[in-house]
Coordinates of C-alpha atoms in Angstrom, one line a residue:
X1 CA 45.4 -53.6 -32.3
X2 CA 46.9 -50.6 -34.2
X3 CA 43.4 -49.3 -34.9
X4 CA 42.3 -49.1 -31.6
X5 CA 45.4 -47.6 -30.4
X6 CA 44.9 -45.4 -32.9
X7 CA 40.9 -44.9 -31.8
X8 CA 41.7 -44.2 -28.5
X9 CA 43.1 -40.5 -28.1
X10 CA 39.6 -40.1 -29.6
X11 CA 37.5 -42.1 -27.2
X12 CA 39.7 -39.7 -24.7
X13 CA 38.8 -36.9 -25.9
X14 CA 35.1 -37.3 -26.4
X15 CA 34.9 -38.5 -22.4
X16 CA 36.7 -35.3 -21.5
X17 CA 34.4 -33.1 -24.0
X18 CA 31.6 -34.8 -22.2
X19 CA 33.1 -34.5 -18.1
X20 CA 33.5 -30.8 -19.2
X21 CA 30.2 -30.2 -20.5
X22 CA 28.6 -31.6 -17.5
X23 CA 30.9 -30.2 -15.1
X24 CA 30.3 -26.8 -16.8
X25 CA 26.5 -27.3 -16.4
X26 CA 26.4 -28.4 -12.9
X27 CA 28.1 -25.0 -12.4
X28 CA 25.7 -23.3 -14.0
X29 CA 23.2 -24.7 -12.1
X30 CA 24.7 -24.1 -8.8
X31 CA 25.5 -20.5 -9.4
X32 CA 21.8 -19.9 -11.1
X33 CA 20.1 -21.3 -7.9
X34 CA 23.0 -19.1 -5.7
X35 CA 21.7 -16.1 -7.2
X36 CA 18.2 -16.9 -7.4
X37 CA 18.5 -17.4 -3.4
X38 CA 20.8 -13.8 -3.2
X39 CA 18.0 -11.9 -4.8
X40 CA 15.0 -13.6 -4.3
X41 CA 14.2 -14.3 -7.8
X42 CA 12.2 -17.4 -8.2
X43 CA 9.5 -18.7 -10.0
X44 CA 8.0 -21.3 -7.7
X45 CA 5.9 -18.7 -5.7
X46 CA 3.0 -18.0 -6.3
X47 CA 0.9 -14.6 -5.4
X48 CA -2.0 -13.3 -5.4
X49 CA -3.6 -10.4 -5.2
X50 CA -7.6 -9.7 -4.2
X51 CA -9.2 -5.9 -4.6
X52 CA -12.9 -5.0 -3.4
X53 CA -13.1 -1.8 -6.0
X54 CA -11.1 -2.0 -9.9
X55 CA -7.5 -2.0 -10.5
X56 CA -7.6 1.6 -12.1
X57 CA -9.3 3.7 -9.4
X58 CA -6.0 6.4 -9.2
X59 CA -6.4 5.1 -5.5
X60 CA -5.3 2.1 -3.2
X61 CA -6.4 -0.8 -5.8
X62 CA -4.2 1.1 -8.5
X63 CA -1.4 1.2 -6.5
X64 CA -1.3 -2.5 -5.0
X65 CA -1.7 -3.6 -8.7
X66 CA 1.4 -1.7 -9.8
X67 CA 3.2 -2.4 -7.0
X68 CA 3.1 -6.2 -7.5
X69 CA 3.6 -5.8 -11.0
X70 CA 7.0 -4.2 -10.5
X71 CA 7.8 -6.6 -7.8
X72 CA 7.4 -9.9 -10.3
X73 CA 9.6 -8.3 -12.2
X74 CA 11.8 -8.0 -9.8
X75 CA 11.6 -11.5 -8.2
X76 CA 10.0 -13.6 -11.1
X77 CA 7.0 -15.2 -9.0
X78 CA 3.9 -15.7 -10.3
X79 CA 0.9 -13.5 -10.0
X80 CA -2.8 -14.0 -10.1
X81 CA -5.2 -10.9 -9.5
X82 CA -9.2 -10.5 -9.0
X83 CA -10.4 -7.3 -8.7
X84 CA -14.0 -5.8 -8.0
X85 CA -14.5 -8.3 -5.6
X86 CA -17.8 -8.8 -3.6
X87 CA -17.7 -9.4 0.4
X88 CA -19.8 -12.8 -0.3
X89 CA -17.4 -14.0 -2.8
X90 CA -13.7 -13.1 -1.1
X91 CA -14.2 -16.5 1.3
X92 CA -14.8 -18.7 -2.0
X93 CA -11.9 -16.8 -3.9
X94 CA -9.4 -17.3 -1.3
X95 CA -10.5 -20.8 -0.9
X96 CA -9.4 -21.4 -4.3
X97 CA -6.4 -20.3 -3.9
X98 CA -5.7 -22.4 -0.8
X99 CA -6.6 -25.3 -2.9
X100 CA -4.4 -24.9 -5.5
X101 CA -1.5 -24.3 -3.1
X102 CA -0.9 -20.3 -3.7
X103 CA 2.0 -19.5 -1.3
X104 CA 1.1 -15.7 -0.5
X105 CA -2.7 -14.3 -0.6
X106 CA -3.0 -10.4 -0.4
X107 CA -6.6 -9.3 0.8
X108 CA -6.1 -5.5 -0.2
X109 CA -8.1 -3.8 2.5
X110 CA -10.1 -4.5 5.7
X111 CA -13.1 -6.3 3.9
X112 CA -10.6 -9.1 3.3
X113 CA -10.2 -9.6 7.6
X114 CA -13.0 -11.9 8.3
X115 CA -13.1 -13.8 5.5
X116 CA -9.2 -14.5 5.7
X117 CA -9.8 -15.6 9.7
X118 CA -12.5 -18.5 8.1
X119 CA -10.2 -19.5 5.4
X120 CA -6.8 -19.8 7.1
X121 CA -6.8 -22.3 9.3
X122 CA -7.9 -24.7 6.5
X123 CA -4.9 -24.1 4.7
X124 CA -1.7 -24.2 7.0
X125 CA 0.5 -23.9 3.9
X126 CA -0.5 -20.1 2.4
X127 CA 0.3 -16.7 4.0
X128 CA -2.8 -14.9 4.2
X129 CA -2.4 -11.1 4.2
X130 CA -4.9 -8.3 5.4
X131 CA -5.2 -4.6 5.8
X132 CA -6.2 -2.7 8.9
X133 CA -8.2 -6.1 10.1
X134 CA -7.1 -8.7 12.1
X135 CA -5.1 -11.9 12.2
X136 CA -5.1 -14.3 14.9
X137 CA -4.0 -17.7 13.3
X138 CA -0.2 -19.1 12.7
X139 CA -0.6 -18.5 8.4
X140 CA -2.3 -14.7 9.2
X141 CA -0.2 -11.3 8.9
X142 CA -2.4 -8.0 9.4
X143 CA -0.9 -4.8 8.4
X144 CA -2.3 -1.8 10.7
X145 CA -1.5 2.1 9.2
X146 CA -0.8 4.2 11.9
X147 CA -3.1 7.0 10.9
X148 CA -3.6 9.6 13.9
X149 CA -0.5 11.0 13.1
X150 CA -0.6 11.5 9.5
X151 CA -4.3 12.9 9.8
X152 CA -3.5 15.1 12.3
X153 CA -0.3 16.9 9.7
X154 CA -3.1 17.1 7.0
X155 CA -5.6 18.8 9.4
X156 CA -2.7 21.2 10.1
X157 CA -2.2 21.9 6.6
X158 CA -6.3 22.5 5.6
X159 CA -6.6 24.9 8.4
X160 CA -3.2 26.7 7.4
X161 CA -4.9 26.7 3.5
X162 CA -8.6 27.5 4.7
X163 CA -9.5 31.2 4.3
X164 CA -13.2 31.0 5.0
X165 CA -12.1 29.0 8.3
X166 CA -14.1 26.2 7.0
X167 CA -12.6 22.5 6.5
X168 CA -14.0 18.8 5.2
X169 CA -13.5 15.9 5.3
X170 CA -15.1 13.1 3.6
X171 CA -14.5 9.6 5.1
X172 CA -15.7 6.3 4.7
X173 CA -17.8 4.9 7.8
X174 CA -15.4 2.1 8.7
X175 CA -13.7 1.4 12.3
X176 CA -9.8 1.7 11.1
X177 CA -11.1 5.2 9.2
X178 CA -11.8 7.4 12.7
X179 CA -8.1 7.1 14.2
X180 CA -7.3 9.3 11.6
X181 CA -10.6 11.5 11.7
X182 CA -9.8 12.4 15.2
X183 CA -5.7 13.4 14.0
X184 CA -7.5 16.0 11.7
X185 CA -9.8 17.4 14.0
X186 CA -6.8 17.9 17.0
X187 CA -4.4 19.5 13.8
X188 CA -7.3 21.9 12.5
X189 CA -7.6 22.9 16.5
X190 CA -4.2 23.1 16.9
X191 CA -3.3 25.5 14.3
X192 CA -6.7 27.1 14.3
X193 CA -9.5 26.6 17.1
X194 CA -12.1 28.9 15.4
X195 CA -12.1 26.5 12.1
X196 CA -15.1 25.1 11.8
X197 CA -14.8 21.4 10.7
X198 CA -17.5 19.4 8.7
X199 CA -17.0 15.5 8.3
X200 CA -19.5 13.7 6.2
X201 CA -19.3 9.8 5.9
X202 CA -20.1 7.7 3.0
X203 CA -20.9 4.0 3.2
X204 CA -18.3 2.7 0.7
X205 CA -14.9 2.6 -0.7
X206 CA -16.2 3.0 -4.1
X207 CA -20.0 5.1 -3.5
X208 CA -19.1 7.6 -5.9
X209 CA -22.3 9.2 -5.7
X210 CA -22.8 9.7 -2.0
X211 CA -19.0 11.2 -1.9
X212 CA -20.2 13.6 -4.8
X213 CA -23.2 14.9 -3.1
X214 CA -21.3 15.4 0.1
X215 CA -18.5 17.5 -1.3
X216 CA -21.2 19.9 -3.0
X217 CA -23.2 20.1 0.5
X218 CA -19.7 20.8 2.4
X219 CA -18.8 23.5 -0.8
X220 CA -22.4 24.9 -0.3
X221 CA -21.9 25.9 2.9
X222 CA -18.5 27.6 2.2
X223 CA -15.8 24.9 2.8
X224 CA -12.8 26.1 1.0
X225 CA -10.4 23.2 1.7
X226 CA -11.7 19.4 1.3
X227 CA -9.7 16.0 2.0
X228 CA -11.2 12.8 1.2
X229 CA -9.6 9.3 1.6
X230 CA -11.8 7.2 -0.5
X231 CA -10.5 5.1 -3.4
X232 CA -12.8 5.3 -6.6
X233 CA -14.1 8.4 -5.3
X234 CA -11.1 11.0 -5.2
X235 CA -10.9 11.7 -8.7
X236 CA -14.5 13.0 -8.4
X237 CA -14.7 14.7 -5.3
X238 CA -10.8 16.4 -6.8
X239 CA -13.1 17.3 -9.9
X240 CA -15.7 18.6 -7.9
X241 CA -13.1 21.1 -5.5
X242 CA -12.3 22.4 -9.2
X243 CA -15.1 23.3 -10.0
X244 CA -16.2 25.2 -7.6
X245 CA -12.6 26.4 -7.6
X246 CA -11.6 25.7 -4.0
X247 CA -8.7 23.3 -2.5
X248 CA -8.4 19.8 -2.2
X249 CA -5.6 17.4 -0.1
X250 CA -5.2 13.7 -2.0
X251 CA -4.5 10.6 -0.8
X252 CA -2.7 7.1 -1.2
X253 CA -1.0 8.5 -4.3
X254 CA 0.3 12.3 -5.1
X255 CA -3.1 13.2 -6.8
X256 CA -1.9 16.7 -7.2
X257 CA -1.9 16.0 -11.4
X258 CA -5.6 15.6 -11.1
X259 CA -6.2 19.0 -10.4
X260 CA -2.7 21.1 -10.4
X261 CA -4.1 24.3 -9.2
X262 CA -6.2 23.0 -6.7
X263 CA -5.1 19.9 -4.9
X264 CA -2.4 21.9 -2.5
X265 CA -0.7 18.0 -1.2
X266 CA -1.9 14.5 -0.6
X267 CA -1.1 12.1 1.9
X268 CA 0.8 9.1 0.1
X269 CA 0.7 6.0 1.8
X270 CA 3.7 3.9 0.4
X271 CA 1.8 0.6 -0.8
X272 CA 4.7 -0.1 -3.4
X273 CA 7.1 0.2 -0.3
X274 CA 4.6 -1.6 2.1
X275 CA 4.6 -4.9 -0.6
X276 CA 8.3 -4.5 -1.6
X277 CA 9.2 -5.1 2.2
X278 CA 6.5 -7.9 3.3
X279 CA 7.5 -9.7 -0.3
X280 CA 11.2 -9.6 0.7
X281 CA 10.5 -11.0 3.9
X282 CA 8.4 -14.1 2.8
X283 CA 11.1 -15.3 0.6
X284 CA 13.4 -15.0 3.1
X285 CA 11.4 -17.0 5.5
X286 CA 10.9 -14.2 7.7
X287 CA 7.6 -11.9 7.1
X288 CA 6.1 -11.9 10.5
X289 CA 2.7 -13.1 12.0
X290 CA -0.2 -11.1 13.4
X291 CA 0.2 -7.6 13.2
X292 CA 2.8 -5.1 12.2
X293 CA 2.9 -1.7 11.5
X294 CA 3.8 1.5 9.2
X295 CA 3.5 4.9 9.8
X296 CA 5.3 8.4 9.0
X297 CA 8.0 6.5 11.2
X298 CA 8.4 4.2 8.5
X299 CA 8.3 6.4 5.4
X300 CA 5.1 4.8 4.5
X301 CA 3.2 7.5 5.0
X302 CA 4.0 11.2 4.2
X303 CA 3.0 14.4 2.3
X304 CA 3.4 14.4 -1.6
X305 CA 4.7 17.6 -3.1
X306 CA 2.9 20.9 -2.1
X307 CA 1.1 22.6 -4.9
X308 CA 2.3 26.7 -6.5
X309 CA -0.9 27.9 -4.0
X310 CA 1.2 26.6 -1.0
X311 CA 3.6 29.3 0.6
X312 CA 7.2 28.6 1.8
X313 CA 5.6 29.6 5.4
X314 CA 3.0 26.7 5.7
X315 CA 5.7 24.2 4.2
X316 CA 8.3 25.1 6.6
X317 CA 5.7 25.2 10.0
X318 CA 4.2 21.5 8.2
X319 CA 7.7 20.4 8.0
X320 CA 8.5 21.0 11.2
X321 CA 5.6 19.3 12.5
X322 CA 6.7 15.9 10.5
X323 CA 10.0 15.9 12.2
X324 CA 8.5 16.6 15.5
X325 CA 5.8 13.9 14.9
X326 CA 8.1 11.1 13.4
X327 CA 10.4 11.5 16.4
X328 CA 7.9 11.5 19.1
X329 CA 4.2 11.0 17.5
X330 CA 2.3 9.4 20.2
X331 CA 3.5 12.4 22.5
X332 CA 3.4 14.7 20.6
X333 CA -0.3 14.4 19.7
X334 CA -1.0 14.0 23.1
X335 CA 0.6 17.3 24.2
X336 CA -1.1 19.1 21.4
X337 CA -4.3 17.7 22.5
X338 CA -3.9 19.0 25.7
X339 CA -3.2 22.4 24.2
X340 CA 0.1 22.6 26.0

């Protein structure tokens, strides 16, 4: 009887040590998944992310892969990417994923539209995400750039640059690429009605070649300031303006380190903040369907730094313009148009 007197402060103890311990972990627990919920951190998602052209084009590929790179740091979800995709295989791709019960499927770029429409409705369960296409089922989100505006600052800016009153532009023959053709033609005429404008169109995000032989044609016939909103082919057609020792106007990313005397701005368009703010929204249960949009309104897009060529005279009329244009861009393009 002594003995297990003696035993017991013991058996005591150990069932306290043991109460605490558990106690401590539950808390642990509970405050782990409290933050995880506060920041968004978790790694039960899953996300992909689907490219037509290579993950290191300088471009729009480049800068969706870094994007989502930084953001799984951020939140901890998992990521699968597949770039270089072709048009037949994106319906088979996203398929897959849909099977094996990926939560969020980015389709970087308009190709991904139709194929995304066929796929969705087959799995009710995964977010499907598209560029500049369309979505018209329950699990679709489309994200539409509102371009007009932004083209028509950077048609401003290449007639303000242009000394031989000659201006290109070499675009990619897609629908959601002439919104933005026609905001350059009405800035060029707005600032300068005797600029002569040449547009050339290429088949393909990524048709290197055809962008190349366009640019020499335009810089043949005196161009002196080109824009191009390609994705594998900026760097070349940048490459080609410095050669022949005229201007160039990037886009997607600030390209101006491609060519520092020659690129005099690019038009960014804000992927990292575009992903950063749909991704947020999903794992708080509220990243809208069908269609939203981003714009110089939005931050998304907007001039990069000027280049040394540029002089405080064009900034400060270009800045101007922005202001004017993220206030009231819809009106204001149309009173320009009119000439008033």
């Amino acid at each position: 009887m002594n003995i297990r007197l003696k035993r017991l402060p013991l058996f005591i103890g150990i069932f306290v040590f043991i109460l605490v311990l558990f106690l401590t972990i539950q808390f642990l627990s509970n405050m782990l998944q409290t933050i995880n919920k506060q920041t968004g951190r978790t790694s039960e998602y899953r996300i992909a992310l689907l490219l037509e052209g290579p993950t290191y084009d300088q471009g729009r590929n480049s800068s969706a892969w870094e994007s989502l790179h930084q953001l799984k740091e951020i939140h901890g979800f998992t990521l699968f990417v597949a770039d270089n995709l072709q048009v037949a295989d994106i319906a088979k791709t996203a398929s897959s994923l849909g099977q094996q019960g990926y939560d969020l499927v980015f389709g970087h770029g308009v190709a991904f539209s139709k194929p995304f429409i066929e796929v969705a409705p087959n799995y009710p369960d995964t977010r499907f995400v598209t560029f500049n296409g369309k979505a018209i089922h329950p699990n679709q989100t489309n994200v539409r750039y509102e371009m007009r505006s932004a083209g028509y600052l950077v048609g401003m800016l290449a007639a303000l640059m242009s000394e031989s009153q000659k201006v290109g532009y070499i675009m990619v023959d897609k629908p959601t690429e002439y919104l933005q053709v026609e905001g350059f033609r009405e800035g060029v005429t707005a600032v300068s009605p005797e600029t002569s404008i040449s547009i050339e169109k290429v088949p393909d995000f990524n048709d290197k070649e055809s962008a190349l032989l366009a640019a020499r044609g335009m810089i043949s016939e005196g161009v002196d300031v080109l824009y191009t909103t390609g994705d594998s082919f900026n760097l070349n057609v940048i490459t080609e303006a410095q050669r022949a020792n005229i201007y160039a106007i990037g886009y997607i990313a600030d390209q101006r380190y491609m060519a520092p005397q020659h690129v005099i701005s690019s038009l960014i368009q804000d992927v990292g903040k575009v992903y950063a703010t749909m991704i947020s929204q999903y794992l708080a249960g509220e990243l809208p369907t069908g269609e939203v949009s981003y714009g110089l309104t939005e931050g998304v897009n907007r001039l990069g730094p000027f280049g040394p060529m540029v002089p405080e005279t064009v900034k400060n009329r270009i800045y101007q313009e922005l202001e004017h244009l993220i206030q009231e861009p819809q009106r204001q393009l149309k009173r320009r148009s009119r000439g008033q």
